Structures are given as structure tokens and as C-alpha cells.
Amino acid sequence: GNSVTQMEGPVTLSEEAFLTINCTYTATGYPSLFWYVQYPGEGLQLLLKATKADDKGSNKGFEATYRKETTSFHLEKGSVQVSDSAVYFCALWGNEKLTFGTGTRLTIIP
Amino acid sequence: GAVVSQHPSWVICKSGTSVKIECRSLDFQATTMFWYRQFPKQSLMLMATSNEGSKATYEQGVEKDKFLINHASLTLSTLTVTSAHPEDSSFYICSARDLQGTNEKLFFGSGTQLSVL
């Protein structure tokens, strides 16, 4: 079946630091890939997505590129802010359902 | 944007009682809703897919008689944990699929923390 392996947290960074959260997947066919974010006390929100190989999803300064050759979809941001503190989930859509990674808790300190 | 309301946000109950969790799509019609369960430091695990007006489809290993799902309208799905036991304590999250959207337009509730004593 499909699976997503995500970098374990928690991750703590200083403001303006560079962020990478690794995500790799195993799937049959050609899944769509996503990053969701969950801010404290809120539901999951779609952060960005990519639907085919070499696509780059981007939003709010975050980027992730769909790499079929390495089955990866790493999340990056060049300069994080305190407001980016949240839990981030990598996910794939395949077989009519979303499969999630374990989530990575990110804390940004001023 | 689309909003999904999940209620209650937390509940504590005695072992052997039943607990109902509601998931409502507030500004769109959701023909499909999904129920997930999350253990601490683990993934969201899909429990079942609920389609309006039909029986839910449960994932392997999920007891359908224990986790009753009803999706009687296009804006409401409920999950009832029957005869709850401490091992049912978990974080439950629903998501709703926008009727107008593509496969990827899923909106999530904020979750329900269930603690069974």
C-alpha cells in the first residue's frame, strides 16, 4: 500500500533560519503530493501541492518539488518566521484517499 | 474559504459509554467525508470513508460496529464510538470533500480529543 515517511520532530529554529522538512513516499501509480499545516487549535490546512513529477508547489514562501526519481517531496523555506510555528504533514493522494506522514512539529524562536 | 466544524473539541467519558462526534461542512456540500484517528506522534490513520446516503467504507482493521458512521445529509457526518474503552482514547479528525472541487480539495475539522476513563 501507499506510505509516507516524514522527518521526525520536533524541529526548533531561530527566526530567519532556513527550513527543510524531509518527506519520501512509496506509492503505486502517480500520486498527487501535499503538505498540510496545522496551527495550534485549528484544523489541517492545505499549504501546497504538486500533481506530477517535477512540479513545484509553493505558498507563503514555502516550496516543495515532486521528485519522482527519489520519491521525495521535501518542504523548504528560506527564512522562517515565528508565525510558521505549527505541525506540518506530508501526504499523498492515491487509491481515493489521503495517506499522511507522522507530522513534524516546528517551533520558531525569535 | 470552506470551513469544517467538528464538535466537540474534547470529551471525557466513562468506560462503556458511547460518544458521538459531529462533523459539519459550513459553506459547501460534502458528498464524501473522511474520518481519521491519530495517536500521539503517529500519522493520521484513515478509519473510514463516508458517502452521503450510503454505508461507510471502513479501512481494514477498523471495527464498523464499534465506530458507527452516519452521513445522512450533505453537510453532516457523525462518528459514534460505542461502548468506549480506554484504548479508544485518541484524537479523531474529520475531513470533507468539496462537491465542486477536485480530488485534492479536502477541508479538515480541528479534531476531537477523546479520553476514556
GROMACS .gro file of C-alpha atoms in nm:
model
  227
    1GLY     CA    1   0.000   0.000   0.000
    2ASN     CA    2   0.090   0.367  -0.007
    3SER     CA    3   0.307   0.516   0.265
    4VAL     CA    4   0.470   0.845   0.358
    5THR     CA    5   0.786   0.878   0.564
    6GLN     CA    6   0.842   1.214   0.718
    7MET     CA    7   1.125   1.367   0.911
    8GLU     CA    8   1.059   1.331   1.280
    9GLY     CA    9   1.048   1.634   1.501
   10PRO     CA   10   1.031   1.838   1.691
   11VAL     CA   11   1.232   2.094   1.499
   12THR     CA   12   1.333   2.420   1.664
   13LEU     CA   13   1.486   2.701   1.462
   14SER     CA   14   1.568   3.064   1.509
   15GLU     CA   15   1.377   3.324   1.315
   16GLU     CA   16   1.510   3.377   0.959
   17ALA     CA   17   1.678   3.036   0.953
   18PHE     CA   18   1.649   2.804   0.653
   19LEU     CA   19   1.399   2.520   0.689
   20THR     CA   20   1.394   2.174   0.535
   21ILE     CA   21   1.149   1.902   0.635
   22ASN     CA   22   1.214   1.578   0.451
   23CYS     CA   23   0.939   1.364   0.306
   24THR     CA   24   0.963   1.048   0.098
   25TYR     CA   25   0.685   0.826  -0.025
   26THR     CA   26   0.601   0.482  -0.156
   27ALA     CA   27   0.308   0.451  -0.392
   28THR     CA   28   0.178   0.273  -0.695
   29GLY     CA   29   0.099   0.484  -0.997
   30TYR     CA   30   0.136   0.859  -0.996
   31PRO     CA   31   0.003   1.009  -0.675
   32SER     CA   32  -0.054   1.375  -0.602
   33LEU     CA   33   0.157   1.509  -0.316
   34PHE     CA   34   0.069   1.761  -0.049
   35TRP     CA   35   0.191   1.948   0.251
   36TYR     CA   36  -0.066   2.035   0.515
   37VAL     CA   37  -0.013   2.264   0.813
   38GLN     CA   38  -0.191   2.262   1.145
   39TYR     CA   39  -0.169   2.575   1.356
   40PRO     CA   40  -0.247   2.547   1.728
   41GLY     CA   41  -0.617   2.493   1.788
   42GLU     CA   42  -0.705   2.477   1.420
   43GLY     CA   43  -0.778   2.213   1.158
   44LEU     CA   44  -0.536   2.100   0.893
   45GLN     CA   45  -0.496   2.345   0.606
   46LEU     CA   46  -0.353   2.276   0.265
   47LEU     CA   47  -0.018   2.451   0.236
   48LEU     CA   48   0.088   2.344  -0.112
   49LYS     CA   49   0.058   2.061  -0.359
   50ALA     CA   50   0.208   1.907  -0.671
   51THR     CA   51   0.026   1.673  -0.903
   52LYS     CA   52   0.301   1.539  -1.131
   53ALA     CA   53   0.674   1.481  -1.146
   54ASP     CA   54   0.893   1.793  -1.143
   55ASP     CA   55   0.602   2.015  -1.040
   56LYS     CA   56   0.689   2.268  -0.772
   57GLY     CA   57   0.426   2.367  -0.522
   58SER     CA   58   0.466   2.697  -0.342
   59ASN     CA   59   0.277   2.909  -0.093
   60LYS     CA   60   0.363   3.161   0.181
   61GLY     CA   61   0.733   3.129   0.100
   62PHE     CA   62   0.730   2.751   0.130
   63GLU     CA   63   0.827   2.531  -0.164
   64ALA     CA   64   0.836   2.161  -0.242
   65THR     CA   65   0.929   1.984  -0.565
   66TYR     CA   66   0.781   1.649  -0.672
   67ARG     CA   67   1.087   1.429  -0.736
   68LYS     CA   68   0.983   1.102  -0.890
   69GLU     CA   69   1.338   0.967  -0.920
   70THR     CA   70   1.396   0.999  -0.547
   71THR     CA   71   1.028   0.963  -0.448
   72SER     CA   72   1.059   1.276  -0.239
   73PHE     CA   73   0.868   1.596  -0.169
   74HIS     CA   74   1.082   1.791   0.075
   75LEU     CA   75   0.943   2.113   0.221
   76GLU     CA   76   1.170   2.418   0.224
   77LYS     CA   77   1.155   2.781   0.327
   78GLY     CA   78   1.439   3.026   0.302
   79SER     CA   79   1.363   3.239   0.606
   80VAL     CA   80   1.119   3.118   0.868
   81GLN     CA   81   0.911   3.339   1.093
   82VAL     CA   82   0.767   3.288   1.439
   83SER     CA   83   0.423   3.264   1.278
   84ASP     CA   84   0.537   2.949   1.092
   85SER     CA   85   0.534   2.754   1.420
   86ALA     CA   86   0.293   2.467   1.359
   87VAL     CA   87   0.276   2.097   1.279
   88TYR     CA   88   0.346   2.007   0.917
   89PHE     CA   89   0.214   1.692   0.749
   90CYS     CA   90   0.329   1.544   0.421
   91ALA     CA   91   0.060   1.346   0.240
   92LEU     CA   92  -0.020   1.172  -0.085
   93TRP     CA   93  -0.348   1.113  -0.263
   94GLY     CA   94  -0.382   0.770  -0.417
   95ASN     CA   95  -0.645   0.494  -0.426
   96GLU     CA   96  -0.911   0.757  -0.345
   97LYS     CA   97  -0.766   0.851  -0.009
   98LEU     CA   98  -0.503   1.061   0.162
   99THR     CA   99  -0.212   0.888   0.330
  100PHE     CA  100  -0.025   1.102   0.584
  101GLY     CA  101   0.319   1.115   0.731
  102THR     CA  102   0.361   1.136   1.107
  103GLY     CA  103   0.379   1.514   1.117
  104THR     CA  104   0.668   1.740   1.218
  105ARG     CA  105   0.626   1.996   1.491
  106LEU     CA  106   0.813   2.315   1.406
  107THR     CA  107   0.889   2.584   1.662
  108ILE     CA  108   1.047   2.911   1.561
  109ILE     CA  109   1.207   3.119   1.834
  110PRO     CA  110   1.260   3.494   1.799
  111GLY     CA  111  -1.256   2.957   0.240
  112ALA     CA  112  -1.451   2.646   0.313
  113VAL     CA  113  -1.490   2.560   0.678
  114VAL     CA  114  -1.549   2.232   0.851
  115SER     CA  115  -1.678   2.241   1.206
  116GLN     CA  116  -1.606   1.946   1.432
  117HIS     CA  117  -1.770   1.914   1.770
  118PRO     CA  118  -1.689   1.857   2.049
  119SER     CA  119  -1.323   1.954   2.054
  120TRP     CA  120  -1.262   1.735   2.355
  121VAL     CA  121  -1.462   1.485   2.555
  122ILE     CA  122  -1.402   1.272   2.861
  123CYS     CA  123  -1.627   0.974   2.922
  124LYS     CA  124  -1.654   0.665   3.137
  125SER     CA  125  -1.568   0.324   3.003
  126GLY     CA  126  -1.871   0.155   2.848
  127THR     CA  127  -2.048   0.472   2.739
  128SER     CA  128  -2.095   0.593   2.383
  129VAL     CA  129  -1.968   0.918   2.241
  130LYS     CA  130  -2.087   1.100   1.929
  131ILE     CA  131  -1.865   1.334   1.730
  132GLU     CA  132  -2.015   1.565   1.468
  133CYS     CA  133  -1.856   1.698   1.154
  134ARG     CA  134  -2.029   1.973   0.959
  135SER     CA  135  -1.938   2.146   0.636
  136LEU     CA  136  -2.049   2.505   0.689
  137ASP     CA  137  -2.049   2.660   0.343
  138PHE     CA  138  -2.037   2.376   0.096
  139GLN     CA  139  -2.199   2.040   0.032
  140ALA     CA  140  -1.981   1.741   0.103
  141THR     CA  141  -2.079   1.418  -0.068
  142THR     CA  142  -1.780   1.249   0.089
  143MET     CA  143  -1.637   1.281   0.438
  144PHE     CA  144  -1.341   1.103   0.588
  145TRP     CA  145  -1.272   1.006   0.948
  146TYR     CA  146  -0.919   0.978   1.079
  147ARG     CA  147  -0.764   0.874   1.405
  148GLN     CA  148  -0.432   0.999   1.534
  149PHE     CA  149  -0.224   0.855   1.814
  150PRO     CA  150   0.047   1.068   1.976
  151LYS     CA  151   0.347   1.112   1.748
  152GLN     CA  152   0.187   0.900   1.477
  153SER     CA  153   0.024   0.956   1.142
  154LEU     CA  154  -0.337   1.033   1.083
  155MET     CA  155  -0.483   0.693   1.005
  156LEU     CA  156  -0.789   0.678   0.784
  157MET     CA  157  -1.068   0.493   0.958
  158ALA     CA  158  -1.350   0.517   0.707
  159THR     CA  159  -1.487   0.697   0.407
  160SER     CA  160  -1.843   0.820   0.441
  161ASN     CA  161  -2.064   0.893   0.141
  162GLU     CA  162  -2.391   1.075   0.183
  163GLY     CA  163  -2.687   0.841   0.179
  164SER     CA  164  -2.489   0.518   0.174
  165LYS     CA  165  -2.297   0.296   0.411
  166ALA     CA  166  -1.949   0.397   0.510
  167THR     CA  167  -1.648   0.212   0.377
  168TYR     CA  168  -1.418   0.109   0.660
  169GLU     CA  169  -1.045   0.055   0.638
  170GLN     CA  170  -0.903  -0.282   0.721
  171GLY     CA  171  -0.884  -0.342   1.093
  172VAL     CA  172  -1.145  -0.081   1.188
  173GLU     CA  173  -1.447  -0.228   1.367
  174LYS     CA  174  -1.757  -0.095   1.198
  175ASP     CA  175  -1.982  -0.197   1.486
  176LYS     CA  176  -1.768  -0.001   1.727
  177PHE     CA  177  -1.722   0.310   1.516
  178LEU     CA  178  -2.063   0.391   1.374
  179ILE     CA  179  -2.066   0.646   1.096
  180ASN     CA  180  -2.374   0.822   0.970
  181HIS     CA  181  -2.378   1.063   0.678
  182ALA     CA  182  -2.744   1.150   0.649
  183SER     CA  183  -2.707   1.487   0.479
  184LEU     CA  184  -2.466   1.669   0.252
  185THR     CA  185  -2.342   1.882   0.540
  186LEU     CA  186  -2.327   1.646   0.836
  187SER     CA  187  -2.147   1.324   0.924
  188THR     CA  188  -2.128   1.173   1.269
  189LEU     CA  189  -1.893   0.922   1.425
  190THR     CA  190  -2.021   0.735   1.730
  191VAL     CA  191  -1.773   0.544   1.941
  192THR     CA  192  -1.986   0.276   2.101
  193SER     CA  193  -1.907   0.119   2.438
  194ALA     CA  194  -1.587   0.317   2.458
  195HIS     CA  195  -1.284   0.174   2.635
  196PRO     CA  196  -0.955   0.335   2.737
  197GLU     CA  197  -0.785   0.201   2.425
  198ASP     CA  198  -1.025   0.412   2.218
  199SER     CA  199  -0.872   0.725   2.365
  200SER     CA  200  -0.729   0.916   2.073
  201PHE     CA  201  -0.754   1.225   1.858
  202TYR     CA  202  -1.024   1.196   1.590
  203ILE     CA  203  -1.030   1.423   1.286
  204CYS     CA  204  -1.284   1.454   1.008
  205SER     CA  205  -1.243   1.597   0.664
  206ALA     CA  206  -1.497   1.690   0.400
  207ARG     CA  207  -1.462   1.681   0.025
  208ASP     CA  208  -1.595   1.984  -0.158
  209LEU     CA  209  -1.858   1.887  -0.414
  210GLN     CA  210  -1.727   2.148  -0.658
  211GLY     CA  211  -1.365   2.069  -0.608
  212THR     CA  212  -1.108   1.829  -0.741
  213ASN     CA  213  -0.992   1.524  -0.555
  214GLU     CA  214  -0.744   1.735  -0.365
  215LYS     CA  215  -0.989   1.984  -0.212
  216LEU     CA  216  -1.033   1.841   0.129
  217PHE     CA  217  -1.112   2.057   0.431
  218PHE     CA  218  -1.042   1.942   0.782
  219GLY     CA  219  -1.207   1.985   1.116
  220SER     CA  220  -0.999   2.087   1.417
  221GLY     CA  221  -1.027   1.745   1.574
  222THR     CA  222  -1.175   1.584   1.885
  223GLN     CA  223  -0.964   1.459   2.172
  224LEU     CA  224  -1.140   1.162   2.330
  225SER     CA  225  -1.032   1.040   2.672
  226VAL     CA  226  -1.199   0.728   2.810
  227LEU     CA  227  -1.156   0.670   3.181
   0.00000   0.00000   0.00000
